[in-house]
Amino acid sequence: MGSPEIREVEAFLALAEELHFRRAGERLHISQSRISQLLRTMESRVGARLVERTSRRVRLTPLGEMLFADLRPAYNSLQTALDTARTTARGVGGLLRIGFQGTVNDHVMKAIALFQNRHPECTTEIVEIPFSDPFGPLQRHEVDTAVVLLPVEEDDLVLGQVFSKQPQALAVSVHHRFASHASLTAEDLAECPLISVRGAAPEYWRRAQAPSLTPGDRVIPAGPLVSTLQEGLALVAADRGAMLLCHPTAEYYGRRDIIFVPLTGLEDSFLGLVWRRSHETARVRAFSQALAAAGATIDGPPH
């Protein structure tokens, strides 16, 4: 038999990921029996079983696992090529949804204005994304690209422009003993519980925003967990813990019951423009270029 048709590939990939015939069918908007039919055709083309099904479970055979590992990136590349071709055929028109955490800084607003001047046929939509879930909206297709706090280590995301290198400050209550200090060092964090992020954010990202050890390997006490920046600031004001913030964010959220004390000895914070590897479009590339042209970038990502 010849090469498989695209629908057979899609059925196999859906079944390999769902390991359930009904859910695979619902995902592709076809019947469970159609999934079975497409799978049988695919197995006939290959010449061997790809899926084992019992009354209790569905699982891939070793050959099925090998085929899935090879097919998924190839299918993603095909979809990206088709999306790029469609976008190119339409130009940079349509809608670009830009996610952001916290506040949209001047660099990003300048880039949006430049992008809109260059591509008036494209509408931009600015979407706030949860502080506790920086990458989820991208992975759920709720935004096309996003400006997030680094680091980014997700395999399915591309890190584009890196910008807004900023020193960090420690947000403390006006009643905290650190409030009278002109500055602090990273080792001082061992004497102050740090408020950290709960939720879907990866562990490495949460640790970057609220480390558990000082550079000198002293333990930093764990403070309360929060889902939003506003929750964190409220707990800071109540003297329940402290928070690490970059200077622009500290200035934007300045309030009378919180002091932002400059901190030395920690790496600066950075923002990065990220997007899904499998959903890169001409619009996303054009916005990344506008961000670079707006003068917001630095010399490469931090390591």
mmCIF file of C-alpha atoms in Angstrom:
data_model
loop_
_atom_site.group_PDB
_atom_site.id
_atom_site.type_symbol
_atom_site.label_atom_id
_atom_site.label_comp_id
_atom_site.label_asym_id
_atom_site.label_seq_id
_atom_site.Cartn_x
_atom_site.Cartn_y
_atom_site.Cartn_z
ATOM 1 C CA MET A 1 0.000 0.000 0.000
ATOM 2 C CA GLY A 2 1.074 3.604 -0.526
ATOM 3 C CA SER A 3 1.832 6.372 1.917
ATOM 4 C CA PRO A 4 -0.795 7.082 4.585
ATOM 5 C CA GLU A 5 -3.340 9.822 4.107
ATOM 6 C CA ILE A 6 -3.251 12.793 6.473
ATOM 7 C CA ARG A 7 -6.470 11.690 8.204
ATOM 8 C CA GLU A 8 -4.915 8.338 9.070
ATOM 9 C CA VAL A 9 -1.914 10.104 10.580
ATOM 10 C CA GLU A 10 -4.168 12.457 12.574
ATOM 11 C CA ALA A 11 -6.225 9.525 13.872
ATOM 12 C CA PHE A 12 -3.122 7.624 14.958
ATOM 13 C CA LEU A 13 -1.604 10.683 16.671
ATOM 14 C CA ALA A 14 -4.858 11.485 18.479
ATOM 15 C CA LEU A 15 -5.218 7.897 19.657
ATOM 16 C CA ALA A 16 -1.566 7.736 20.727
ATOM 17 C CA GLU A 17 -2.041 10.833 22.883
ATOM 18 C CA GLU A 18 -5.505 10.086 24.245
ATOM 19 C CA LEU A 19 -5.157 6.264 24.526
ATOM 20 C CA HIS A 20 -8.928 6.195 24.255
ATOM 21 C CA PHE A 21 -10.920 5.649 21.037
ATOM 22 C CA ARG A 22 -13.909 7.775 22.017
ATOM 23 C CA ARG A 23 -11.813 10.750 23.153
ATOM 24 C CA ALA A 24 -9.665 10.504 20.028
ATOM 25 C CA GLY A 25 -12.820 10.603 17.914
ATOM 26 C CA GLU A 26 -14.220 13.589 19.824
ATOM 27 C CA ARG A 27 -10.913 15.411 19.368
ATOM 28 C CA LEU A 28 -11.101 14.961 15.584
ATOM 29 C CA HIS A 29 -14.919 15.337 15.452
ATOM 30 C CA ILE A 30 -15.401 11.879 13.960
ATOM 31 C CA SER A 31 -16.919 8.654 15.292
ATOM 32 C CA GLN A 32 -15.121 6.050 17.370
ATOM 33 C CA SER A 33 -15.668 3.484 14.609
ATOM 34 C CA ARG A 34 -14.056 5.823 12.093
ATOM 35 C CA ILE A 35 -10.981 6.060 14.346
ATOM 36 C CA SER A 36 -10.822 2.253 14.398
ATOM 37 C CA GLN A 37 -11.150 2.107 10.612
ATOM 38 C CA LEU A 38 -8.396 4.663 10.044
ATOM 39 C CA LEU A 39 -6.135 2.843 12.494
ATOM 40 C CA ARG A 40 -6.665 -0.506 10.714
ATOM 41 C CA THR A 41 -5.776 1.123 7.402
ATOM 42 C CA MET A 42 -2.659 2.660 8.935
ATOM 43 C CA GLU A 43 -1.607 -0.691 10.392
ATOM 44 C CA SER A 44 -2.158 -2.348 7.015
ATOM 45 C CA ARG A 45 0.140 0.196 5.388
ATOM 46 C CA VAL A 46 2.817 -0.369 8.048
ATOM 47 C CA GLY A 47 2.367 -4.140 8.114
ATOM 48 C CA ALA A 48 2.193 -4.538 11.886
ATOM 49 C CA ARG A 49 0.100 -3.723 14.931
ATOM 50 C CA LEU A 50 0.541 -0.190 16.273
ATOM 51 C CA VAL A 51 -2.004 -0.286 19.107
ATOM 52 C CA GLU A 52 -2.992 -2.978 21.585
ATOM 53 C CA ARG A 53 -6.563 -2.789 22.851
ATOM 54 C CA THR A 54 -8.128 -4.799 25.671
ATOM 55 C CA SER A 55 -11.402 -4.370 27.532
ATOM 56 C CA ARG A 56 -9.582 -2.245 30.108
ATOM 57 C CA ARG A 57 -6.904 -0.244 28.333
ATOM 58 C CA VAL A 58 -5.439 1.007 25.093
ATOM 59 C CA ARG A 59 -1.698 1.239 24.674
ATOM 60 C CA LEU A 60 0.861 1.580 21.917
ATOM 61 C CA THR A 61 2.980 -1.337 20.823
ATOM 62 C CA PRO A 62 6.756 -0.739 20.839
ATOM 63 C CA LEU A 63 6.504 -0.113 17.070
ATOM 64 C CA GLY A 64 3.602 2.272 17.686
ATOM 65 C CA GLU A 65 5.654 4.201 20.232
ATOM 66 C CA MET A 66 8.537 4.479 17.769
ATOM 67 C CA LEU A 67 6.231 5.643 14.988
ATOM 68 C CA PHE A 68 4.557 8.189 17.261
ATOM 69 C CA ALA A 69 7.938 9.646 18.292
ATOM 70 C CA ASP A 70 8.847 10.090 14.615
ATOM 71 C CA LEU A 71 5.451 11.246 13.356
ATOM 72 C CA ARG A 72 4.557 13.914 15.959
ATOM 73 C CA PRO A 73 7.409 16.354 15.123
ATOM 74 C CA ALA A 74 6.952 15.686 11.391
ATOM 75 C CA TYR A 75 3.226 16.431 11.644
ATOM 76 C CA ASN A 76 3.925 19.595 13.670
ATOM 77 C CA SER A 77 6.354 20.745 10.977
ATOM 78 C CA LEU A 78 3.735 20.094 8.309
ATOM 79 C CA GLN A 79 1.122 22.099 10.210
ATOM 80 C CA THR A 80 3.580 24.948 10.753
ATOM 81 C CA ALA A 81 4.437 24.998 7.049
ATOM 82 C CA LEU A 82 0.755 25.122 6.106
ATOM 83 C CA ASP A 83 0.009 27.839 8.687
ATOM 84 C CA THR A 84 2.950 29.867 7.435
ATOM 85 C CA ALA A 85 1.827 29.489 3.829
ATOM 86 C CA ARG A 86 -1.726 30.558 4.688
ATOM 87 C CA THR A 87 -0.497 33.519 6.705
ATOM 88 C CA THR A 88 1.917 34.563 3.968
ATOM 89 C CA ALA A 89 -0.841 34.338 1.390
ATOM 90 C CA ARG A 90 -2.945 36.699 3.509
ATOM 91 C CA GLY A 91 0.000 38.912 4.427
ATOM 92 C CA VAL A 92 0.208 39.881 8.099
ATOM 93 C CA GLY A 93 -3.509 40.550 8.318
ATOM 94 C CA GLY A 94 -5.860 39.093 10.889
ATOM 95 C CA LEU A 95 -5.570 39.164 14.665
ATOM 96 C CA LEU A 96 -2.461 38.988 16.851
ATOM 97 C CA ARG A 97 -3.148 38.223 20.518
ATOM 98 C CA ILE A 98 -0.293 39.382 22.742
ATOM 99 C CA GLY A 99 -0.204 38.101 26.310
ATOM 100 C CA PHE A 100 1.579 39.843 29.158
ATOM 101 C CA GLN A 101 2.211 39.355 32.864
ATOM 102 C CA GLY A 102 1.638 42.182 35.314
ATOM 103 C CA THR A 103 1.994 45.399 33.330
ATOM 104 C CA VAL A 104 2.784 46.259 29.720
ATOM 105 C CA ASN A 105 5.980 48.299 29.867
ATOM 106 C CA ASP A 106 6.943 51.177 27.586
ATOM 107 C CA HIS A 107 9.144 49.012 25.367
ATOM 108 C CA VAL A 108 6.278 46.646 24.596
ATOM 109 C CA MET A 109 3.809 49.490 23.978
ATOM 110 C CA LYS A 110 6.315 51.109 21.621
ATOM 111 C CA ALA A 111 6.691 47.796 19.772
ATOM 112 C CA ILE A 112 2.898 47.384 19.493
ATOM 113 C CA ALA A 113 2.573 50.902 18.069
ATOM 114 C CA LEU A 114 5.380 50.215 15.577
ATOM 115 C CA PHE A 115 3.834 46.875 14.581
ATOM 116 C CA GLN A 116 0.449 48.499 13.988
ATOM 117 C CA ASN A 117 2.030 51.269 11.900
ATOM 118 C CA ARG A 118 3.827 48.685 9.779
ATOM 119 C CA HIS A 119 0.829 46.348 9.492
ATOM 120 C CA PRO A 120 -2.413 48.340 9.725
ATOM 121 C CA GLU A 121 -4.281 45.365 8.264
ATOM 122 C CA CYS A 122 -3.554 43.370 11.454
ATOM 123 C CA THR A 123 -5.478 43.953 14.674
ATOM 124 C CA THR A 124 -3.656 43.527 17.975
ATOM 125 C CA GLU A 125 -5.320 42.364 21.159
ATOM 126 C CA ILE A 126 -3.537 42.705 24.516
ATOM 127 C CA VAL A 127 -4.413 39.939 26.976
ATOM 128 C CA GLU A 128 -3.319 39.765 30.615
ATOM 129 C CA ILE A 129 -2.131 36.270 31.509
ATOM 130 C CA PRO A 130 -2.057 34.819 35.043
ATOM 131 C CA PHE A 131 1.042 35.465 37.107
ATOM 132 C CA SER A 132 0.825 31.854 38.303
ATOM 133 C CA ASP A 133 0.503 30.366 34.791
ATOM 134 C CA PRO A 134 2.886 32.185 32.431
ATOM 135 C CA PHE A 135 2.925 29.559 29.663
ATOM 136 C CA GLY A 136 -0.552 28.004 29.922
ATOM 137 C CA PRO A 137 -2.356 30.590 27.747
ATOM 138 C CA LEU A 138 0.142 29.942 24.941
ATOM 139 C CA GLN A 139 -0.179 26.182 25.231
ATOM 140 C CA ARG A 140 -3.989 26.466 25.296
ATOM 141 C CA HIS A 141 -3.977 28.732 22.192
ATOM 142 C CA GLU A 142 -5.490 31.635 24.144
ATOM 143 C CA VAL A 143 -2.727 33.984 22.931
ATOM 144 C CA ASP A 144 -0.374 33.877 19.930
ATOM 145 C CA THR A 145 2.706 35.238 21.688
ATOM 146 C CA ALA A 146 3.432 36.451 25.201
ATOM 147 C CA VAL A 147 5.783 38.670 27.170
ATOM 148 C CA VAL A 148 6.777 36.738 30.297
ATOM 149 C CA LEU A 149 9.324 36.776 33.075
ATOM 150 C CA LEU A 150 12.252 34.499 32.341
ATOM 151 C CA PRO A 151 13.426 31.772 32.522
ATOM 152 C CA VAL A 152 11.696 29.711 29.807
ATOM 153 C CA GLU A 153 12.709 26.064 29.416
ATOM 154 C CA GLU A 154 9.600 24.570 27.777
ATOM 155 C CA ASP A 155 10.449 22.372 24.769
ATOM 156 C CA ASP A 156 7.368 23.445 22.836
ATOM 157 C CA LEU A 157 8.065 27.185 23.203
ATOM 158 C CA VAL A 158 10.423 29.459 21.289
ATOM 159 C CA LEU A 159 12.233 32.219 23.179
ATOM 160 C CA GLY A 160 12.570 35.218 20.883
ATOM 161 C CA GLN A 161 13.579 38.719 21.897
ATOM 162 C CA VAL A 162 14.981 39.100 25.422
ATOM 163 C CA PHE A 163 14.729 42.558 26.947
ATOM 164 C CA SER A 164 14.073 44.737 30.002
ATOM 165 C CA LYS A 165 17.130 43.731 32.017
ATOM 166 C CA GLN A 166 16.384 45.053 35.508
ATOM 167 C CA PRO A 167 17.902 44.823 39.000
ATOM 168 C CA GLN A 168 15.698 43.247 41.626
ATOM 169 C CA ALA A 169 14.225 44.770 44.772
ATOM 170 C CA LEU A 170 12.719 43.207 47.885
ATOM 171 C CA ALA A 171 9.176 44.285 48.673
ATOM 172 C CA VAL A 172 8.614 44.418 52.446
ATOM 173 C CA SER A 173 6.019 45.914 54.763
ATOM 174 C CA VAL A 174 6.752 49.368 56.190
ATOM 175 C CA HIS A 175 6.733 47.566 59.559
ATOM 176 C CA HIS A 176 9.416 45.055 58.554
ATOM 177 C CA ARG A 177 12.870 45.572 60.029
ATOM 178 C CA PHE A 178 14.371 45.644 56.507
ATOM 179 C CA ALA A 179 12.199 48.656 55.622
ATOM 180 C CA SER A 180 14.777 51.073 57.064
ATOM 181 C CA HIS A 181 17.690 49.592 55.089
ATOM 182 C CA ALA A 182 19.124 51.539 52.143
ATOM 183 C CA SER A 183 19.950 48.241 50.410
ATOM 184 C CA LEU A 184 20.185 44.497 51.046
ATOM 185 C CA THR A 185 22.301 41.597 49.805
ATOM 186 C CA ALA A 186 21.033 38.250 48.589
ATOM 187 C CA GLU A 187 22.331 36.646 51.795
ATOM 188 C CA ASP A 188 19.858 38.758 53.792
ATOM 189 C CA LEU A 189 17.058 36.697 52.216
ATOM 190 C CA ALA A 190 17.906 33.904 54.667
ATOM 191 C CA GLU A 191 16.245 36.035 57.351
ATOM 192 C CA CYS A 192 13.016 36.759 55.501
ATOM 193 C CA PRO A 193 10.257 34.373 54.282
ATOM 194 C CA LEU A 194 9.702 34.775 50.544
ATOM 195 C CA ILE A 195 6.203 34.727 49.116
ATOM 196 C CA SER A 196 6.100 32.407 46.095
ATOM 197 C CA VAL A 197 3.741 31.403 43.294
ATOM 198 C CA ARG A 198 1.308 28.509 43.370
ATOM 199 C CA GLY A 199 -0.476 27.034 40.386
ATOM 200 C CA ALA A 200 0.517 25.756 36.963
ATOM 201 C CA ALA A 201 3.854 27.571 36.660
ATOM 202 C CA PRO A 202 6.753 25.092 36.271
ATOM 203 C CA GLU A 203 8.876 24.459 39.339
ATOM 204 C CA TYR A 204 12.017 25.978 37.788
ATOM 205 C CA TRP A 205 10.115 29.189 36.988
ATOM 206 C CA ARG A 206 8.659 29.455 40.489
ATOM 207 C CA ARG A 207 12.097 28.884 42.018
ATOM 208 C CA ALA A 208 13.530 31.672 39.871
ATOM 209 C CA GLN A 209 10.952 34.120 41.259
ATOM 210 C CA ALA A 210 11.354 32.887 44.853
ATOM 211 C CA PRO A 211 14.613 30.938 45.329
ATOM 212 C CA SER A 212 14.982 28.513 48.221
ATOM 213 C CA LEU A 213 18.712 29.136 48.744
ATOM 214 C CA THR A 214 20.915 32.218 48.757
ATOM 215 C CA PRO A 215 24.014 32.288 46.502
ATOM 216 C CA GLY A 216 25.927 31.251 49.635
ATOM 217 C CA ASP A 217 23.644 28.191 50.074
ATOM 218 C CA ARG A 218 21.810 29.560 53.105
ATOM 219 C CA VAL A 219 18.188 28.401 53.326
ATOM 220 C CA ILE A 220 15.578 31.046 52.482
ATOM 221 C CA PRO A 221 12.384 30.485 54.532
ATOM 222 C CA ALA A 222 9.296 29.705 52.464
ATOM 223 C CA GLY A 223 6.462 32.206 52.794
ATOM 224 C CA PRO A 224 2.803 31.957 51.714
ATOM 225 C CA LEU A 225 1.801 30.844 48.215
ATOM 226 C CA VAL A 226 -0.170 33.219 45.974
ATOM 227 C CA SER A 227 -1.790 33.053 42.548
ATOM 228 C CA THR A 228 -1.625 36.734 41.610
ATOM 229 C CA LEU A 229 0.767 39.600 42.081
ATOM 230 C CA GLN A 230 -1.926 41.580 43.885
ATOM 231 C CA GLU A 231 -2.373 38.744 46.399
ATOM 232 C CA GLY A 232 1.357 38.761 47.014
ATOM 233 C CA LEU A 233 1.486 42.514 47.585
ATOM 234 C CA ALA A 234 -1.440 42.309 50.002
ATOM 235 C CA LEU A 235 0.442 39.710 52.061
ATOM 236 C CA VAL A 236 3.589 41.836 51.921
ATOM 237 C CA ALA A 237 1.643 44.809 53.263
ATOM 238 C CA ALA A 238 0.310 42.585 56.064
ATOM 239 C CA ASP A 239 3.933 41.649 56.907
ATOM 240 C CA ARG A 240 3.351 37.968 56.106
ATOM 241 C CA GLY A 241 6.496 37.768 53.979
ATOM 242 C CA ALA A 242 8.512 39.546 51.292
ATOM 243 C CA MET A 243 8.529 39.402 47.492
ATOM 244 C CA LEU A 244 11.201 39.778 44.831
ATOM 245 C CA LEU A 245 10.252 42.281 42.123
ATOM 246 C CA CYS A 246 12.120 44.180 39.431
ATOM 247 C CA HIS A 247 12.407 47.943 39.860
ATOM 248 C CA PRO A 248 9.838 48.980 37.173
ATOM 249 C CA THR A 249 7.215 46.661 38.685
ATOM 250 C CA ALA A 250 8.054 47.973 42.144
ATOM 251 C CA GLU A 251 7.608 51.536 40.923
ATOM 252 C CA TYR A 252 4.344 50.750 39.122
ATOM 253 C CA TYR A 253 2.806 49.115 42.193
ATOM 254 C CA GLY A 254 4.244 51.659 44.626
ATOM 255 C CA ARG A 255 2.050 52.008 47.739
ATOM 256 C CA ARG A 256 2.430 53.639 51.124
ATOM 257 C CA ASP A 257 2.342 50.408 53.151
ATOM 258 C CA ILE A 258 5.159 48.700 51.183
ATOM 259 C CA ILE A 259 8.845 49.579 50.852
ATOM 260 C CA PHE A 260 10.957 48.349 47.921
ATOM 261 C CA VAL A 261 14.538 47.877 49.082
ATOM 262 C CA PRO A 262 17.284 47.529 46.411
ATOM 263 C CA LEU A 263 18.883 44.092 46.432
ATOM 264 C CA THR A 264 22.373 43.066 45.283
ATOM 265 C CA GLY A 265 23.845 39.626 44.692
ATOM 266 C CA LEU A 266 21.006 38.158 42.600
ATOM 267 C CA GLU A 267 20.835 37.924 38.819
ATOM 268 C CA ASP A 268 18.881 40.689 37.129
ATOM 269 C CA SER A 269 15.373 39.918 35.925
ATOM 270 C CA PHE A 270 14.559 39.730 32.212
ATOM 271 C CA LEU A 271 11.455 39.660 30.065
ATOM 272 C CA GLY A 272 11.199 37.482 26.982
ATOM 273 C CA LEU A 273 8.870 37.190 24.011
ATOM 274 C CA VAL A 274 7.771 33.563 23.601
ATOM 275 C CA TRP A 275 5.470 31.649 21.274
ATOM 276 C CA ARG A 276 4.557 28.054 20.473
ATOM 277 C CA ARG A 277 7.045 26.338 18.193
ATOM 278 C CA SER A 278 4.244 24.638 16.283
ATOM 279 C CA HIS A 279 2.231 27.857 15.838
ATOM 280 C CA GLU A 280 4.780 30.365 14.617
ATOM 281 C CA THR A 281 3.177 32.698 12.078
ATOM 282 C CA ALA A 282 4.167 35.683 9.966
ATOM 283 C CA ARG A 283 2.288 37.876 12.460
ATOM 284 C CA VAL A 284 4.339 36.573 15.391
ATOM 285 C CA ARG A 285 7.598 37.014 13.471
ATOM 286 C CA ALA A 286 6.606 40.527 12.442
ATOM 287 C CA PHE A 287 5.868 41.487 16.041
ATOM 288 C CA SER A 288 9.195 40.024 17.187
ATOM 289 C CA GLN A 289 10.897 42.185 14.559
ATOM 290 C CA ALA A 290 8.979 45.242 15.778
ATOM 291 C CA LEU A 291 10.091 44.526 19.335
ATOM 292 C CA ALA A 292 13.709 44.404 18.181
ATOM 293 C CA ALA A 293 13.304 47.596 16.157
ATOM 294 C CA ALA A 294 11.745 49.346 19.154
ATOM 295 C CA GLY A 295 15.116 49.088 20.885
ATOM 296 C CA ALA A 296 13.921 46.793 23.636
ATOM 297 C CA THR A 297 16.326 43.911 23.089
ATOM 298 C CA ILE A 298 19.577 43.098 24.841
ATOM 299 C CA ASP A 299 22.587 41.078 23.729
ATOM 300 C CA GLY A 300 21.110 37.602 23.894
ATOM 301 C CA PRO A 301 19.220 35.708 26.603
ATOM 302 C CA PRO A 302 20.624 35.339 30.109
ATOM 303 C CA HIS A 303 22.296 32.060 31.026
#
